[in-house]
Short mmCIF file of C-alpha atoms in Angstrom, two decimals:
data_model
loop_
_atom_site.label_atom_id
_atom_site.label_comp_id
_atom_site.label_asym_id
_atom_site.label_seq_id
_atom_site.Cartn_x
_atom_site.Cartn_y
_atom_site.Cartn_z
CA UNK A 1 27.42 77.60 56.00
CA UNK A 2 28.27 78.51 59.60
CA UNK A 3 28.44 82.22 60.30
CA UNK A 4 28.74 84.07 63.60
CA UNK A 5 28.33 87.84 63.88
CA UNK A 6 29.14 89.79 67.02
CA UNK A 7 28.18 86.97 69.38
CA UNK A 8 28.52 87.40 73.12
CA UNK A 9 27.80 84.99 75.93
CA UNK A 10 27.27 85.64 79.61
CA UNK A 11 26.18 83.41 82.46
CA UNK A 12 24.08 84.99 85.20
CA UNK A 13 24.25 82.95 88.41
CA UNK A 14 20.98 83.90 90.11
CA UNK A 15 21.67 81.76 93.15
CA UNK A 16 25.15 83.14 93.70
CA UNK A 17 24.33 86.77 94.24
CA UNK A 18 23.39 87.33 90.61
CA UNK A 19 27.05 87.20 89.54
CA UNK A 20 27.43 87.81 85.81
CA UNK A 21 30.25 85.95 84.09
CA UNK A 22 31.25 87.14 80.63
CA UNK A 23 32.73 84.26 78.66
CA UNK A 24 32.68 85.42 75.04
CA UNK A 25 32.55 88.84 73.49
CA UNK A 26 32.19 89.91 69.84
CA UNK A 27 32.81 86.43 68.50
CA UNK A 28 32.75 86.28 64.71
CA UNK A 29 33.66 83.51 62.32
CA UNK A 30 32.67 81.89 59.06
CA UNK A 31 33.01 78.32 57.82
CA UNK A 32 32.44 77.64 54.13
CA UNK A 33 31.16 74.36 52.66
CA UNK A 34 34.01 71.89 52.17
CA UNK A 35 36.15 73.63 54.76
CA UNK A 36 37.40 72.38 58.13
CA UNK A 37 38.22 75.07 60.69
CA UNK A 38 39.90 74.43 64.05
CA UNK A 39 39.11 76.36 67.19
CA UNK A 40 42.22 76.89 69.27
CA UNK A 41 43.03 78.61 72.52
CA UNK A 42 43.90 77.65 76.07
CA UNK A 43 41.57 75.60 78.21
CA UNK A 44 38.82 77.90 79.45
CA UNK A 45 39.11 80.28 76.50
CA UNK A 46 35.60 79.31 75.38
CA UNK A 47 36.05 76.76 72.59
CA UNK A 48 33.38 74.40 73.86
CA UNK A 49 31.13 77.33 74.74
CA UNK A 50 31.35 78.53 71.15
CA UNK A 51 30.45 75.05 69.84
CA UNK A 52 27.45 74.88 72.18
CA UNK A 53 26.28 78.32 71.07
CA UNK A 54 26.27 77.04 67.51
CA UNK A 55 24.50 73.78 68.41
CA UNK A 56 21.96 75.78 70.42
CA UNK A 57 22.30 74.21 73.84
CA UNK A 58 23.77 77.50 75.02
CA UNK A 59 21.77 80.67 74.49
CA UNK A 60 23.69 83.62 73.05
CA UNK A 61 23.33 86.90 74.96
CA UNK A 62 23.53 88.85 71.72
CA UNK A 63 24.56 88.54 68.10
CA UNK A 64 23.67 86.16 65.28
CA UNK A 65 24.53 82.47 64.98
CA UNK A 66 23.66 81.44 61.44
CA UNK A 67 23.75 77.81 60.35
CA UNK A 68 22.47 77.24 56.82
CA UNK A 69 20.48 80.47 57.14
CA UNK A 70 18.78 79.62 60.46
CA UNK A 71 19.69 82.00 63.29
CA UNK A 72 20.17 79.57 66.17
CA UNK A 73 20.37 82.48 68.63
CA UNK A 74 16.77 83.47 67.88
CA UNK A 75 15.08 80.42 66.34
CA UNK A 76 12.14 78.55 67.87
CA UNK A 77 12.96 75.18 69.46
CA UNK A 78 11.30 73.28 66.62
CA UNK A 79 13.38 75.16 64.05
CA UNK A 80 16.55 74.22 65.90
CA UNK A 81 15.35 70.62 66.18
CA UNK A 82 14.74 70.49 62.44
CA UNK A 83 18.17 72.03 61.85
CA UNK A 84 19.76 69.36 64.04
CA UNK A 85 17.89 66.58 62.28
CA UNK A 86 18.77 67.66 58.79
CA UNK A 87 21.65 70.10 58.68
CA UNK A 88 23.79 70.29 61.79
CA UNK A 89 25.60 67.30 63.30
CA UNK A 90 27.54 67.31 66.55
CA UNK A 91 30.08 64.83 67.84
CA UNK A 92 30.46 65.64 71.51
CA UNK A 93 32.88 64.03 73.91
CA UNK A 94 30.10 62.29 75.77
CA UNK A 95 27.71 59.65 74.58
CA UNK A 96 24.26 60.22 76.03
CA UNK A 97 21.84 57.43 75.20
CA UNK A 98 18.72 55.74 76.48
CA UNK A 99 19.90 52.70 78.44
CA UNK A 100 19.19 49.35 76.80
CA UNK A 101 19.12 50.62 73.21
CA UNK A 102 21.52 48.50 71.10
CA UNK A 103 24.58 50.17 69.59
CA UNK A 104 23.52 49.72 65.96
CA UNK A 105 20.19 51.43 66.77
CA UNK A 106 21.97 54.27 68.57
CA UNK A 107 24.06 54.89 65.46
CA UNK A 108 21.15 54.50 63.01
CA UNK A 109 18.82 56.74 65.01
CA UNK A 110 19.60 60.03 63.22
CA UNK A 111 18.66 58.37 59.92
CA UNK A 112 15.55 56.69 61.33
CA UNK A 113 14.43 60.07 62.66
CA UNK A 114 14.81 61.46 59.15
CA UNK A 115 12.51 58.72 57.89
CA UNK A 116 15.22 56.78 56.07
CA UNK A 117 14.21 53.18 55.34
CA UNK A 118 15.13 50.94 58.28
CA UNK A 119 17.26 48.50 56.24
CA UNK A 120 19.20 51.32 54.63
CA UNK A 121 19.75 53.07 57.97
CA UNK A 122 20.92 49.91 59.72
CA UNK A 123 23.23 49.00 56.83
CA UNK A 124 24.84 52.43 56.92
CA UNK A 125 25.18 52.23 60.73
CA UNK A 126 26.83 48.80 60.76
CA UNK A 127 29.07 49.85 57.91
CA UNK A 128 30.41 52.72 60.02
CA UNK A 129 30.70 50.57 63.14
CA UNK A 130 32.77 48.07 61.14
CA UNK A 131 34.97 50.85 59.77
CA UNK A 132 35.55 52.10 63.29
CA UNK A 133 36.47 48.60 64.46
CA UNK A 134 33.60 48.07 66.87
CA UNK A 135 33.40 44.24 66.98
CA UNK A 136 30.19 42.87 65.50
CA UNK A 137 29.38 40.96 68.72
CA UNK A 138 28.90 44.37 70.43
CA UNK A 139 26.46 45.84 67.88
CA UNK A 140 23.43 44.34 69.58
CA UNK A 141 24.46 45.57 73.04
CA UNK A 142 23.87 48.94 74.66
CA UNK A 143 27.01 51.11 74.50
CA UNK A 144 26.52 52.25 78.13
CA UNK A 145 28.94 49.55 79.35
CA UNK A 146 31.55 50.12 76.62
CA UNK A 147 35.05 51.49 77.27
CA UNK A 148 35.69 55.21 76.79
CA UNK A 149 37.36 54.67 73.42
CA UNK A 150 34.52 52.46 72.18
CA UNK A 151 31.88 54.97 73.29
CA UNK A 152 33.82 57.69 71.51
CA UNK A 153 33.78 55.68 68.29
CA UNK A 154 30.04 54.96 68.63
CA UNK A 155 29.56 58.69 69.05
CA UNK A 156 31.58 59.36 65.91
CA UNK A 157 29.64 56.76 63.92
CA UNK A 158 26.39 58.42 65.04
CA UNK A 159 27.71 61.84 64.02
CA UNK A 160 28.76 60.69 60.55
CA UNK A 161 25.83 58.38 59.75
CA UNK A 162 23.89 61.20 58.07
CA UNK A 163 25.63 63.46 55.56
CA UNK A 164 25.13 66.65 57.56
CA UNK A 165 25.98 69.81 55.60
CA UNK A 166 27.49 71.26 58.82
CA UNK A 167 29.39 69.37 61.52
CA UNK A 168 30.74 70.26 64.94
CA UNK A 169 33.49 67.98 66.25
CA UNK A 170 34.63 68.18 69.87
CA UNK A 171 37.94 66.31 70.18
CA UNK A 172 37.01 63.58 67.69
CA UNK A 173 40.38 61.80 67.92
CA UNK A 174 40.82 61.93 71.69
CA UNK A 175 41.25 58.50 73.32
CA UNK A 176 41.59 56.71 69.97
CA UNK A 177 44.40 54.39 68.90
CA UNK A 178 46.40 55.04 65.71
CA UNK A 179 44.22 52.90 63.42
CA UNK A 180 40.92 54.38 64.55
CA UNK A 181 42.40 57.86 64.50
CA UNK A 182 43.23 57.33 60.82
CA UNK A 183 39.67 56.20 60.14
CA UNK A 184 38.24 59.31 61.81
CA UNK A 185 40.57 61.59 59.84
CA UNK A 186 39.48 59.79 56.66
CA UNK A 187 35.80 60.33 57.60
CA UNK A 188 36.51 64.02 58.08
CA UNK A 189 38.25 64.21 54.69
CA UNK A 190 35.31 62.46 53.03
CA UNK A 191 32.85 64.84 54.68
CA UNK A 192 34.87 67.81 53.44
CA UNK A 193 34.99 66.31 49.94
CA UNK A 194 31.18 66.08 49.83
CA UNK A 195 31.00 69.73 50.85
CA UNK A 196 30.40 69.68 54.60
CA UNK A 197 31.39 72.74 56.62
CA UNK A 198 33.25 71.49 59.70
CA UNK A 199 34.21 73.29 62.88
CA UNK A 200 36.27 71.35 65.39
CA UNK A 201 38.32 71.32 68.55
CA UNK A 202 41.46 69.21 68.12
CA UNK A 203 44.04 69.02 70.85
CA UNK A 204 45.83 66.48 68.65
CA UNK A 205 48.07 68.96 66.74
CA UNK A 206 49.05 66.52 64.03
CA UNK A 207 45.42 65.63 63.33
CA UNK A 208 44.53 69.30 63.28
CA UNK A 209 47.27 70.07 60.78
CA UNK A 210 46.16 67.24 58.53
CA UNK A 211 42.45 67.96 58.21
CA UNK A 212 42.02 71.64 59.07
CA UNK A 213 42.31 74.40 56.50
CA UNK A 214 42.45 77.24 59.05
CA UNK A 215 42.60 77.96 62.75
CA UNK A 216 40.66 80.47 64.79
CA UNK A 217 42.10 81.42 68.16
CA UNK A 218 39.12 81.78 70.48
CA UNK A 219 41.22 83.81 72.97
CA UNK A 220 40.52 86.90 70.93
CA UNK A 221 36.83 86.57 71.83
CA UNK A 222 37.56 85.97 75.53
CA UNK A 223 36.82 89.11 77.60
CA UNK A 224 39.98 90.23 79.38
CA UNK A 225 42.16 87.75 77.53
CA UNK A 226 42.55 89.51 74.19
CA UNK A 227 46.19 89.96 73.32
CA UNK B 1 18.27 76.36 53.50
CA UNK B 2 14.75 75.08 54.17
CA UNK B 3 14.21 72.57 56.92
CA UNK B 4 11.06 70.60 57.66
CA UNK B 5 10.00 72.80 60.58
CA UNK B 6 6.96 74.18 58.75
CA UNK B 7 3.64 72.80 59.98
CA UNK B 8 0.46 73.81 61.77
CA UNK B 9 0.31 73.23 65.54
CA UNK B 10 -1.52 70.16 66.80
CA UNK B 11 -2.34 71.94 70.04
CA UNK B 12 -2.56 75.66 70.75
CA UNK B 13 -2.83 76.59 74.40
CA UNK B 14 -3.77 80.16 75.28
CA UNK B 15 -4.07 81.81 78.68
CA UNK B 16 -4.92 78.72 80.69
CA UNK B 17 -5.74 79.50 84.31
CA UNK B 18 -7.05 77.34 87.12
CA UNK B 19 -7.71 78.61 90.63
CA UNK B 20 -8.59 76.74 93.78
CA UNK B 21 -10.43 79.50 95.60
CA UNK B 22 -7.88 82.27 96.09
CA UNK B 23 -4.95 79.96 95.42
CA UNK B 24 -3.47 79.74 91.94
CA UNK B 25 -3.27 76.26 90.41
CA UNK B 26 -1.74 77.52 87.23
CA UNK B 27 -2.02 80.76 85.32
CA UNK B 28 -1.05 82.46 82.06
CA UNK B 29 0.01 79.30 80.26
CA UNK B 30 0.54 79.72 76.50
CA UNK B 31 2.27 77.36 74.09
CA UNK B 32 1.98 75.60 70.75
CA UNK B 33 2.72 71.90 70.33
CA UNK B 34 3.53 70.68 66.82
CA UNK B 35 2.95 67.21 65.36
CA UNK B 36 5.64 64.79 66.51
CA UNK B 37 6.87 67.07 69.29
CA UNK B 38 7.39 65.90 72.84
CA UNK B 39 7.26 68.58 75.50
CA UNK B 40 8.26 68.04 79.11
CA UNK B 41 6.62 70.02 81.91
CA UNK B 42 8.89 70.09 84.96
CA UNK B 43 8.73 71.63 88.40
CA UNK B 44 8.59 70.52 92.00
CA UNK B 45 5.53 69.19 93.81
CA UNK B 46 2.85 71.87 93.97
CA UNK B 47 4.22 73.84 91.03
CA UNK B 48 0.96 73.38 89.13
CA UNK B 49 2.25 71.02 86.47
CA UNK B 50 -0.30 68.27 87.13
CA UNK B 51 -3.12 70.81 87.40
CA UNK B 52 -2.09 72.17 84.02
CA UNK B 53 -1.95 68.70 82.45
CA UNK B 54 -5.40 67.88 83.79
CA UNK B 55 -6.80 71.16 82.44
CA UNK B 56 -5.30 70.45 79.02
CA UNK B 57 -6.58 66.87 78.95
CA UNK B 58 -10.09 67.93 79.91
CA UNK B 59 -10.06 66.29 83.36
CA UNK B 60 -10.34 69.67 85.05
CA UNK B 61 -12.27 72.69 83.76
CA UNK B 62 -9.92 75.70 83.53
CA UNK B 63 -11.26 79.05 84.79
CA UNK B 64 -9.91 80.80 81.72
CA UNK B 65 -8.19 80.08 78.46
CA UNK B 66 -8.39 77.93 75.36
CA UNK B 67 -7.02 74.51 74.42
CA UNK B 68 -7.33 74.38 70.64
CA UNK B 69 -6.79 70.93 69.14
CA UNK B 70 -6.42 70.29 65.41
CA UNK B 71 -9.09 67.61 65.00
CA UNK B 72 -9.07 65.22 62.04
CA UNK B 73 -12.64 65.98 61.05
CA UNK B 74 -13.15 69.68 61.77
CA UNK B 75 -9.68 71.23 62.06
CA UNK B 76 -8.80 73.41 65.07
CA UNK B 77 -11.47 73.26 67.80
CA UNK B 78 -11.39 74.71 71.33
CA UNK B 79 -11.75 71.62 73.50
CA UNK B 80 -12.58 73.67 76.60
CA UNK B 81 -15.79 74.85 74.92
CA UNK B 82 -16.68 71.38 73.59
CA UNK B 83 -19.58 69.38 74.97
CA UNK B 84 -18.69 66.66 77.46
CA UNK B 85 -19.55 63.76 75.09
CA UNK B 86 -17.42 65.33 72.32
CA UNK B 87 -14.48 65.70 74.69
CA UNK B 88 -14.91 62.11 75.90
CA UNK B 89 -14.88 60.88 72.33
CA UNK B 90 -11.63 62.77 71.79
CA UNK B 91 -10.27 61.13 74.94
CA UNK B 92 -10.97 57.71 73.43
CA UNK B 93 -9.66 58.41 69.94
CA UNK B 94 -7.06 61.10 69.25
CA UNK B 95 -6.03 61.64 72.86
CA UNK B 96 -4.56 59.29 75.38
CA UNK B 97 -3.72 59.77 79.05
CA UNK B 98 -1.07 57.75 80.86
CA UNK B 99 -1.50 58.01 84.63
CA UNK B 100 1.33 57.83 87.11
CA UNK B 101 -0.38 54.96 88.89
CA UNK B 102 -1.25 52.31 86.34
CA UNK B 103 -4.26 51.24 88.38
CA UNK B 104 -5.86 54.67 87.69
CA UNK B 105 -5.68 53.97 83.98
CA UNK B 106 -6.46 50.26 83.95
CA UNK B 107 -9.46 48.17 84.87
CA UNK B 108 -7.96 45.86 87.44
CA UNK B 109 -10.79 43.30 87.31
CA UNK B 110 -10.53 42.81 83.55
CA UNK B 111 -7.87 40.68 81.79
CA UNK B 112 -4.85 42.30 80.11
CA UNK B 113 -6.32 41.53 76.70
CA UNK B 114 -9.65 42.92 77.83
CA UNK B 115 -8.04 46.16 78.96
CA UNK B 116 -6.67 46.72 75.48
CA UNK B 117 -9.76 45.43 73.71
CA UNK B 118 -12.07 47.63 75.73
CA UNK B 119 -10.58 50.78 74.26
CA UNK B 120 -10.92 49.35 70.75
CA UNK B 121 -14.57 48.49 71.40
CA UNK B 122 -15.15 52.03 72.64
CA UNK B 123 -14.34 53.26 69.15
CA UNK B 124 -16.55 50.70 67.47
CA UNK B 125 -14.49 47.51 67.03
CA UNK B 126 -16.83 44.50 67.28
CA UNK B 127 -15.06 41.52 65.73
CA UNK B 128 -13.72 39.40 68.63
CA UNK B 129 -10.94 37.76 66.59
CA UNK B 130 -9.61 41.12 65.36
CA UNK B 131 -9.75 42.66 68.81
CA UNK B 132 -7.90 39.75 70.38
CA UNK B 133 -5.32 39.78 67.60
CA UNK B 134 -4.65 43.49 68.10
CA UNK B 135 -4.49 43.03 71.87
CA UNK B 136 -1.87 40.31 71.49
CA UNK B 137 0.05 42.43 68.99
CA UNK B 138 0.12 45.33 71.44
CA UNK B 139 1.15 43.14 74.36
CA UNK B 140 4.13 42.14 72.22
CA UNK B 141 4.96 45.75 71.41
CA UNK B 142 5.10 46.62 75.09
CA UNK B 143 7.07 43.44 75.79
CA UNK B 144 4.43 41.47 77.67
CA UNK B 145 4.27 37.77 76.81
CA UNK B 146 1.20 36.58 74.88
CA UNK B 147 0.74 33.92 77.54
CA UNK B 148 -0.33 36.69 79.96
CA UNK B 149 -3.23 37.91 77.77
CA UNK B 150 -5.89 36.38 80.01
CA UNK B 151 -4.27 37.40 83.31
CA UNK B 152 -5.59 40.31 85.29
CA UNK B 153 -3.26 43.30 85.72
CA UNK B 154 -3.40 42.81 89.49
CA UNK B 155 -1.10 39.82 88.91
CA UNK B 156 1.43 42.03 87.04
CA UNK B 157 4.49 43.85 88.39
CA UNK B 158 4.42 47.68 88.52
CA UNK B 159 6.49 47.99 85.37
CA UNK B 160 4.26 45.55 83.48
CA UNK B 161 1.12 47.36 84.63
CA UNK B 162 2.59 50.60 83.34
CA UNK B 163 3.42 49.02 79.98
CA UNK B 164 -0.09 47.57 79.79
CA UNK B 165 -1.54 51.00 80.48
CA UNK B 166 0.53 52.37 77.60
CA UNK B 167 -0.70 49.59 75.28
CA UNK B 168 -4.30 50.28 76.26
CA UNK B 169 -3.80 53.95 75.49
CA UNK B 170 -1.97 53.62 72.20
CA UNK B 171 -3.99 50.84 70.58
CA UNK B 172 -6.43 53.30 69.03
CA UNK B 173 -3.61 55.26 67.38
CA UNK B 174 -3.93 58.58 69.25
CA UNK B 175 -2.11 61.67 68.00
CA UNK B 176 -1.58 63.31 71.38
CA UNK B 177 -0.57 61.56 74.59
CA UNK B 178 -0.69 63.17 78.02
CA UNK B 179 1.63 61.52 80.54
CA UNK B 180 1.65 62.24 84.26
CA UNK B 181 4.93 61.04 85.82
CA UNK B 182 4.93 57.91 83.63
CA UNK B 183 8.09 56.49 85.22
CA UNK B 184 7.38 57.65 88.77
CA UNK B 185 7.45 54.95 91.42
CA UNK B 186 9.25 52.43 89.21
CA UNK B 187 12.69 50.91 89.80
CA UNK B 188 15.48 52.58 87.83
CA UNK B 189 16.04 49.56 85.57
CA UNK B 190 12.29 49.35 84.88
CA UNK B 191 12.24 53.08 84.14
CA UNK B 192 14.98 52.66 81.54
CA UNK B 193 13.01 49.95 79.77
CA UNK B 194 9.89 52.10 79.78
CA UNK B 195 11.80 55.13 78.47
CA UNK B 196 13.25 53.09 75.65
CA UNK B 197 9.79 51.76 74.82
CA UNK B 198 8.14 55.20 74.92
CA UNK B 199 10.83 56.72 72.73
CA UNK B 200 10.46 54.00 70.13
CA UNK B 201 6.66 54.33 70.08
CA UNK B 202 6.76 58.13 69.86
CA UNK B 203 9.06 57.94 66.84
CA UNK B 204 7.31 55.08 65.05
CA UNK B 205 3.79 56.46 65.54
CA UNK B 206 4.79 60.12 65.08
CA UNK B 207 3.08 60.93 68.38
CA UNK B 208 3.00 64.29 70.08
CA UNK B 209 3.25 64.09 73.83
CA UNK B 210 3.10 66.24 76.95
CA UNK B 211 5.02 64.68 79.82
CA UNK B 212 4.75 65.96 83.36
CA UNK B 213 7.63 64.86 85.55
CA UNK B 214 9.99 66.06 88.22
CA UNK B 215 12.74 63.82 86.84
CA UNK B 216 15.12 65.85 84.68
CA UNK B 217 16.87 62.72 83.40
CA UNK B 218 13.55 61.53 81.96
CA UNK B 219 12.94 64.75 80.04
CA UNK B 220 16.57 64.88 78.86
CA UNK B 221 15.97 61.58 77.08
CA UNK B 222 12.33 61.93 76.02
CA UNK B 223 11.44 65.57 75.52
CA UNK B 224 12.32 67.92 72.64
CA UNK B 225 11.25 70.97 74.61
CA UNK B 226 10.78 71.92 78.23
CA UNK B 227 8.49 74.13 80.19
CA UNK B 228 9.55 74.89 83.77
CA UNK B 229 6.82 75.75 86.28
CA UNK B 230 6.96 77.32 89.71
CA UNK B 231 4.02 78.39 91.88
CA UNK B 232 1.59 77.97 89.00
CA UNK B 233 3.58 80.14 86.59
CA UNK B 234 5.73 79.17 83.64
CA UNK B 235 9.18 80.56 84.47
CA UNK B 236 11.16 79.24 81.51
CA UNK B 237 10.66 77.45 78.21
CA UNK B 238 13.02 76.26 75.51
CA UNK B 239 14.85 73.44 73.86
CA UNK B 240 15.42 70.66 76.41
CA UNK B 241 19.21 70.62 76.33
CA UNK B 242 19.35 74.42 76.30
CA UNK B 243 17.16 74.70 79.41
CA UNK B 244 19.17 71.99 81.19
CA UNK B 245 22.67 73.06 80.05
CA UNK B 246 22.15 76.82 80.16
CA UNK B 247 19.17 77.59 82.41
CA UNK B 248 18.25 81.27 82.41
CA UNK B 249 15.87 81.56 85.36
CA UNK B 250 17.10 81.34 88.94
CA UNK B 251 14.59 78.63 89.79
CA UNK B 252 15.65 76.45 86.84
CA UNK B 253 19.29 76.95 87.81
CA UNK B 254 18.46 75.73 91.29
CA UNK B 255 16.51 72.77 89.92
CA UNK B 256 19.31 71.72 87.56
CA UNK B 257 22.08 72.18 90.12
CA UNK B 258 20.15 70.16 92.70
CA UNK B 259 20.33 66.95 90.68
CA UNK B 260 22.83 64.46 92.01
CA UNK B 261 25.37 63.43 89.40
CA UNK B 262 25.89 59.71 88.94
#
């Protein structure tokens, strides 16, 4: 479902003397449907970079980044947008929303964009918000003023509202209490059971051991850091 | 796996160039815009982004190039080669233009309801009751109280004027909206409300839009794709978050790194 072949990533800093920074070299991996794979490696090894290359907000310098058959490294913007709407979900660590939009709308938005009936989309959104213990009195408010943990849970609800065949999870259990952490792990298990291919970064070792089937150490793709 | 990306472009722009004497307004602009897509055009003052928008919208005659629009009746037609009345008709039906200054897009001596109704009458609406009903409906959609329907826009705040301009433009159900700095000159809180409104309307009506702005936060939230202009040339294009998170061109890197973080 997610397949990387010989992917490299460099940053060229044109305004700093054209310095070229190599961050990933010959990265290769494969995530099958129904499988959850953890990216590991020290901070700075390139875990988040790899996730962004797959989501398409970073541009690969070379290689192939295949998600459900679309090569994100070479696809047109509209192909990547369609992929993100239908196939590829991403739970990042930051919630970026239009101010003033109520929380239930923020969560339902991926479904509304897909043309799902409004009542169905809102029901699914509030269902997830309830599961993630966001109090009902907050559903009609914008999440911009929420606490870090609440924003994180809104972000997770938004990422799981559509049954994406492929999911990227960046620290999904960070800043969550025990109860909510259990809920997130259950959501991940359910996604795996319906056949989603999941790639994640989990600093929470216990969580990683519970939901992940394999680990990939990103350090072996880091130029100059290979063991 | 097939996704829904297959479609024919709504707008095909080829080789657009506009010169002011020896000086380049914009040159070599090519892109396709698909139904439902929102593209941001960013760059600093004088980069040619407004010149380009005005060429595309038919307000300025380009010196070279084609702007092919997929019309409802006749399919793809080069709007640059169209007759003036044909282009004006397009400007009243399938196209809309939201000016930075609402007073450029509104008739300040006509009531709010009249401003909306006028555009309906321009496409043939004659029944007063229907026109008024639609005007009131649209005031509601842009969050202006029905009680203000008979007030002139000169009595409105800047944010309200801008929302009224949007209502006037969208009432005829256009398919392509040109926006020139739509949130420029508005307070930040008013901008947020307008952004929220625009995003909702774009999704509900399936609009395609071209938005010229120098505000990267605006395009981050509204645009699917970006085009970065400098000195009349397109220096970079791509998916909005890719261009902002991983800019490839030196100028874009400068632009992105110059934004103050809040």
